Amino acid sequence: MNVKSKLRPYYPIFMNLQGKKCVVVGGGGVALRKVTTLLDCGADITVISPKPHAEISKLLKNKVIRLARRN
């Protein structure tokens, strides 16, 4: 049964991301927020972006995350 709720448009989910591979598509400010939150959870992160945010580039240089430079 497909029931649409006007009260809860979002589906809450809680996951243990420690050591799990996660991909963030994009390299701007929103991506940076997602990356920092995922890092706090211990995720193994790859960012896909042709031109990442300067702070994302710093994380890349420190080998905290990986980057795939593409659109």
Tab-separated table of N, CA, C and O in Angstrom:
chain	number	residue	atom	x	y	z
A	1	MET	N	0.843	-1.179	0.000
A	1	MET	CA	0.000	0.000	0.000
A	1	MET	C	0.883	1.235	0.000
A	1	MET	O	1.805	1.340	0.794
A	2	ASN	N	0.628	2.174	-0.886
A	2	ASN	CA	1.404	3.401	-1.005
A	2	ASN	C	0.627	4.550	-0.364
A	2	ASN	O	-0.330	5.052	-0.921
A	3	VAL	N	1.061	4.942	0.824
A	3	VAL	CA	0.387	6.017	1.559
A	3	VAL	C	1.315	7.204	1.635
A	3	VAL	O	2.445	7.100	2.106
A	4	LYS	N	0.840	8.351	1.160
A	4	LYS	CA	1.645	9.575	1.222
A	4	LYS	C	1.275	10.325	2.498
A	4	LYS	O	0.113	10.543	2.796
A	5	SER	N	2.289	10.739	3.225
A	5	SER	CA	2.059	11.454	4.468
A	5	SER	C	2.478	12.907	4.317
A	5	SER	O	3.585	13.193	3.895
A	6	LYS	N	1.597	13.812	4.657
A	6	LYS	CA	1.933	15.234	4.627
A	6	LYS	C	2.705	15.630	5.886
A	6	LYS	O	3.346	16.654	5.917
A	7	LEU	N	2.645	14.801	6.903
A	7	LEU	CA	3.304	15.114	8.161
A	7	LEU	C	4.790	14.770	8.147
A	7	LEU	O	5.582	15.430	8.783
A	8	ARG	N	5.184	13.718	7.432
A	8	ARG	CA	6.574	13.270	7.401
A	8	ARG	C	7.047	13.070	5.963
A	8	ARG	O	7.005	11.969	5.439
A	9	PRO	N	7.565	14.126	5.333
A	9	PRO	CA	8.029	13.965	3.965
A	9	PRO	C	9.392	13.273	3.868
A	9	PRO	O	9.819	12.917	2.789
A	10	TYR	N	10.074	13.087	4.991
A	10	TYR	CA	11.399	12.475	4.982
A	10	TYR	C	11.364	11.120	5.695
A	10	TYR	O	10.645	10.921	6.655
A	11	TYR	N	12.201	10.219	5.220
A	11	TYR	CA	12.310	8.903	5.828
A	11	TYR	C	13.544	8.880	6.710
A	11	TYR	O	14.666	8.943	6.198
A	12	PRO	N	13.395	8.836	8.018
A	12	PRO	CA	14.565	8.846	8.901
A	12	PRO	C	15.276	7.491	8.872
A	12	PRO	O	14.631	6.438	8.841
A	13	ILE	N	16.584	7.540	8.887
A	13	ILE	CA	17.359	6.304	8.875
A	13	ILE	C	18.621	6.509	9.712
A	13	ILE	O	19.260	7.543	9.650
A	14	PHE	N	18.959	5.521	10.494
A	14	PHE	CA	20.155	5.560	11.322
A	14	PHE	C	21.007	4.366	10.943
A	14	PHE	O	20.534	3.232	10.967
A	15	MET	N	22.253	4.627	10.595
A	15	MET	CA	23.139	3.558	10.154
A	15	MET	C	24.504	3.705	10.804
A	15	MET	O	24.969	4.821	11.022
A	16	ASN	N	25.145	2.593	11.072
A	16	ASN	CA	26.524	2.602	11.529
A	16	ASN	C	27.392	2.661	10.277
A	16	ASN	O	27.459	1.702	9.511
A	17	LEU	N	28.066	3.789	10.047
A	17	LEU	CA	28.871	3.983	8.849
A	17	LEU	C	30.364	3.781	9.105
A	17	LEU	O	31.170	4.009	8.211
A	18	GLN	N	30.725	3.339	10.293
A	18	GLN	CA	32.137	3.123	10.626
A	18	GLN	C	32.778	2.182	9.609
A	18	GLN	O	32.364	1.034	9.478
A	19	GLY	N	33.756	2.694	8.847
A	19	GLY	CA	34.477	1.889	7.876
A	19	GLY	C	33.727	1.576	6.594
A	19	GLY	O	34.248	0.898	5.725
A	20	LYS	N	32.501	2.081	6.449
A	20	LYS	CA	31.706	1.820	5.249
A	20	LYS	C	32.087	2.792	4.135
A	20	LYS	O	32.385	3.954	4.382
A	21	LYS	N	32.087	2.296	2.898
A	21	LYS	CA	32.387	3.136	1.745
A	21	LYS	C	31.185	4.014	1.437
A	21	LYS	O	30.063	3.524	1.309
A	22	CYS	N	31.436	5.317	1.330
A	22	CYS	CA	30.392	6.278	1.004
A	22	CYS	C	30.881	7.172	-0.128
A	22	CYS	O	32.063	7.504	-0.194
A	23	VAL	N	29.973	7.575	-1.000
A	23	VAL	CA	30.292	8.449	-2.119
A	23	VAL	C	29.496	9.735	-1.969
A	23	VAL	O	28.290	9.700	-1.719
A	24	VAL	N	30.194	10.855	-2.127
A	24	VAL	CA	29.547	12.165	-2.139
A	24	VAL	C	29.734	12.719	-3.546
A	24	VAL	O	30.861	12.862	-4.015
A	25	VAL	N	28.626	13.011	-4.213
A	25	VAL	CA	28.680	13.555	-5.565
A	25	VAL	C	28.553	15.064	-5.471
A	25	VAL	O	27.583	15.576	-4.933
A	26	GLY	N	29.563	15.756	-5.993
A	26	GLY	CA	29.612	17.213	-5.924
A	26	GLY	C	30.760	17.636	-5.035
A	26	GLY	O	31.260	16.840	-4.231
A	27	GLY	N	31.197	18.868	-5.186
A	27	GLY	CA	32.353	19.302	-4.432
A	27	GLY	C	32.211	20.673	-3.805
A	27	GLY	O	33.195	21.268	-3.388
A	28	GLY	N	31.001	21.172	-3.704
A	28	GLY	CA	30.761	22.503	-3.151
A	28	GLY	C	30.544	22.493	-1.649
A	28	GLY	O	30.933	21.563	-0.934
A	29	GLY	N	29.905	23.548	-1.181
A	29	GLY	CA	29.663	23.719	0.246
A	29	GLY	C	28.783	22.641	0.853
A	29	GLY	O	29.031	22.178	1.969
A	30	VAL	N	27.755	22.231	0.132
A	30	VAL	CA	26.870	21.172	0.635
A	30	VAL	C	27.648	19.869	0.746
A	30	VAL	O	27.542	19.144	1.741
A	31	ALA	N	28.458	19.579	-0.268
A	31	ALA	CA	29.282	18.368	-0.237
A	31	ALA	C	30.247	18.400	0.941
A	31	ALA	O	30.454	17.377	1.604
A	32	LEU	N	30.823	19.554	1.212
A	32	LEU	CA	31.740	19.678	2.344
A	32	LEU	C	31.035	19.346	3.651
A	32	LEU	O	31.571	18.621	4.488
A	33	ARG	N	29.820	19.847	3.832
A	33	ARG	CA	29.049	19.521	5.037
A	33	ARG	C	28.800	18.019	5.134
A	33	ARG	O	28.923	17.427	6.204
A	34	LYS	N	28.446	17.401	4.020
A	34	LYS	CA	28.196	15.957	4.023
A	34	LYS	C	29.469	15.191	4.349
A	34	LYS	O	29.447	14.235	5.127
A	35	VAL	N	30.585	15.610	3.755
A	35	VAL	CA	31.869	14.938	3.995
A	35	VAL	C	32.255	15.027	5.465
A	35	VAL	O	32.637	14.026	6.073
A	36	THR	N	32.153	16.204	6.062
A	36	THR	CA	32.556	16.348	7.463
A	36	THR	C	31.655	15.525	8.385
A	36	THR	O	32.140	14.919	9.340
A	37	THR	N	30.359	15.473	8.077
A	37	THR	CA	29.446	14.667	8.880
A	37	THR	C	29.770	13.181	8.736
A	37	THR	O	29.806	12.448	9.728
A	38	LEU	N	30.032	12.738	7.506
A	38	LEU	CA	30.384	11.337	7.283
A	38	LEU	C	31.711	10.987	7.948
A	38	LEU	O	31.874	9.885	8.479
A	39	LEU	N	32.675	11.913	7.932
A	39	LEU	CA	33.945	11.666	8.615
A	39	LEU	C	33.734	11.496	10.111
A	39	LEU	O	34.362	10.641	10.737
A	40	ASP	N	32.845	12.305	10.690
A	40	ASP	CA	32.531	12.174	12.116
A	40	ASP	C	31.963	10.791	12.438
A	40	ASP	O	32.107	10.303	13.555
A	41	CYS	N	31.333	10.167	11.441
A	41	CYS	CA	30.756	8.832	11.619
A	41	CYS	C	31.745	7.722	11.284
A	41	CYS	O	31.411	6.542	11.387
A	42	GLY	N	32.947	8.090	10.846
A	42	GLY	CA	33.968	7.093	10.547
A	42	GLY	C	33.865	6.460	9.179
A	42	GLY	O	34.421	5.388	8.941
A	43	ALA	N	33.158	7.114	8.250
A	43	ALA	CA	32.981	6.560	6.906
A	43	ALA	C	34.258	6.663	6.078
A	43	ALA	O	35.120	7.511	6.327
A	44	ASP	N	34.360	5.789	5.088
A	44	ASP	CA	35.446	5.757	4.114
A	44	ASP	C	34.905	6.471	2.872
A	44	ASP	O	34.069	5.919	2.157
A	45	ILE	N	35.366	7.706	2.608
A	45	ILE	CA	34.691	8.604	1.673
A	45	ILE	C	35.449	8.804	0.371
A	45	ILE	O	36.655	9.050	0.368
A	46	THR	N	34.680	8.758	-0.726
A	46	THR	CA	35.156	9.167	-2.043
A	46	THR	C	34.244	10.288	-2.514
A	46	THR	O	33.017	10.165	-2.458
A	47	VAL	N	34.849	11.394	-2.955
A	47	VAL	CA	34.113	12.534	-3.494
A	47	VAL	C	34.272	12.509	-5.011
A	47	VAL	O	35.379	12.309	-5.516
A	48	ILE	N	33.179	12.712	-5.724
A	48	ILE	CA	33.220	12.813	-7.178
A	48	ILE	C	32.919	14.263	-7.540
A	48	ILE	O	31.810	14.754	-7.302
A	49	SER	N	33.926	14.941	-8.095
A	49	SER	CA	33.769	16.343	-8.453
A	49	SER	C	34.912	16.771	-9.365
A	49	SER	O	36.058	16.386	-9.128
A	50	PRO	N	34.621	17.590	-10.387
A	50	PRO	CA	35.705	18.080	-11.232
A	50	PRO	C	36.531	19.167	-10.537
A	50	PRO	O	37.714	19.324	-10.812
A	51	LYS	N	35.888	19.912	-9.631
A	51	LYS	CA	36.574	21.020	-8.948
A	51	LYS	C	36.064	21.087	-7.505
A	51	LYS	O	35.091	21.773	-7.209
A	52	PRO	N	36.744	20.386	-6.575
A	52	PRO	CA	36.266	20.350	-5.193
A	52	PRO	C	36.551	21.639	-4.417
A	52	PRO	O	37.478	22.382	-4.739
A	53	HIS	N	35.765	21.870	-3.409
A	53	HIS	CA	35.924	22.962	-2.447
A	53	HIS	C	37.332	22.909	-1.873
A	53	HIS	O	37.922	21.832	-1.736
A	54	ALA	N	37.894	24.041	-1.523
A	54	ALA	CA	39.260	24.101	-0.987
A	54	ALA	C	39.435	23.224	0.252
A	54	ALA	O	40.478	22.573	0.415
A	55	GLU	N	38.443	23.178	1.124
A	55	GLU	CA	38.539	22.352	2.326
A	55	GLU	C	38.509	20.863	1.983
A	55	GLU	O	39.164	20.063	2.639
A	56	ILE	N	37.766	20.503	0.955
A	56	ILE	CA	37.768	19.112	0.498
A	56	ILE	C	39.137	18.763	-0.062
A	56	ILE	O	39.659	17.680	0.174
A	57	SER	N	39.742	19.708	-0.777
A	57	SER	CA	41.087	19.492	-1.314
A	57	SER	C	42.106	19.282	-0.196
A	57	SER	O	43.015	18.460	-0.329
A	58	LYS	N	41.944	19.998	0.914
A	58	LYS	CA	42.843	19.805	2.063
A	58	LYS	C	42.706	18.402	2.628
A	58	LYS	O	43.698	17.765	2.974
A	59	LEU	N	41.475	17.910	2.735
A	59	LEU	CA	41.260	16.551	3.228
A	59	LEU	C	41.884	15.533	2.284
A	59	LEU	O	42.447	14.530	2.724
A	60	LEU	N	41.820	15.820	1.001
A	60	LEU	CA	42.425	14.946	0.002
A	60	LEU	C	43.943	14.907	0.167
A	60	LEU	O	44.557	13.840	0.155
A	61	LYS	N	44.558	16.070	0.349
A	61	LYS	CA	46.016	16.148	0.524
A	61	LYS	C	46.468	15.406	1.773
A	61	LYS	O	47.545	14.825	1.798
A	62	ASN	N	45.632	15.430	2.799
A	62	ASN	CA	45.962	14.730	4.048
A	62	ASN	C	45.561	13.261	3.999
A	62	ASN	O	45.650	12.562	5.015
A	63	LYS	N	45.093	12.809	2.842
A	63	LYS	CA	44.698	11.409	2.609
A	63	LYS	C	43.592	10.938	3.551
A	63	LYS	O	43.543	9.786	3.943
A	64	VAL	N	42.707	11.873	3.903
A	64	VAL	CA	41.559	11.554	4.746
A	64	VAL	C	40.415	11.014	3.882
A	64	VAL	O	39.631	10.190	4.325
A	65	ILE	N	40.341	11.509	2.627
A	65	ILE	CA	39.314	11.086	1.674
A	65	ILE	C	39.989	10.811	0.327
A	65	ILE	O	41.163	11.109	0.143
A	66	ARG	N	39.189	10.262	-0.613
A	66	ARG	CA	39.648	10.075	-1.982
A	66	ARG	C	38.808	10.963	-2.899
A	66	ARG	O	37.684	11.319	-2.561
A	67	LEU	N	39.367	11.282	-4.070
A	67	LEU	CA	38.667	12.122	-5.022
A	67	LEU	C	38.700	11.488	-6.403
A	67	LEU	O	39.750	11.030	-6.852
A	68	ALA	N	37.560	11.480	-7.063
A	68	ALA	CA	37.468	11.096	-8.468
A	68	ALA	C	37.121	12.366	-9.222
A	68	ALA	O	35.997	12.885	-9.079
A	69	ARG	N	38.080	12.904	-9.959
A	69	ARG	CA	37.839	14.166	-10.689
A	69	ARG	C	37.090	13.877	-11.971
A	69	ARG	O	37.678	13.480	-12.971
A	70	ARG	N	35.791	14.054	-11.912
A	70	ARG	CA	34.959	13.935	-13.117
A	70	ARG	C	33.612	14.594	-12.847
A	70	ARG	O	33.241	14.828	-11.707
A	71	ASN	N	32.925	14.875	-13.936
A	71	ASN	CA	31.608	15.524	-13.841
A	71	ASN	C	30.586	14.545	-13.302
A	71	ASN	O	30.682	13.381	-13.411
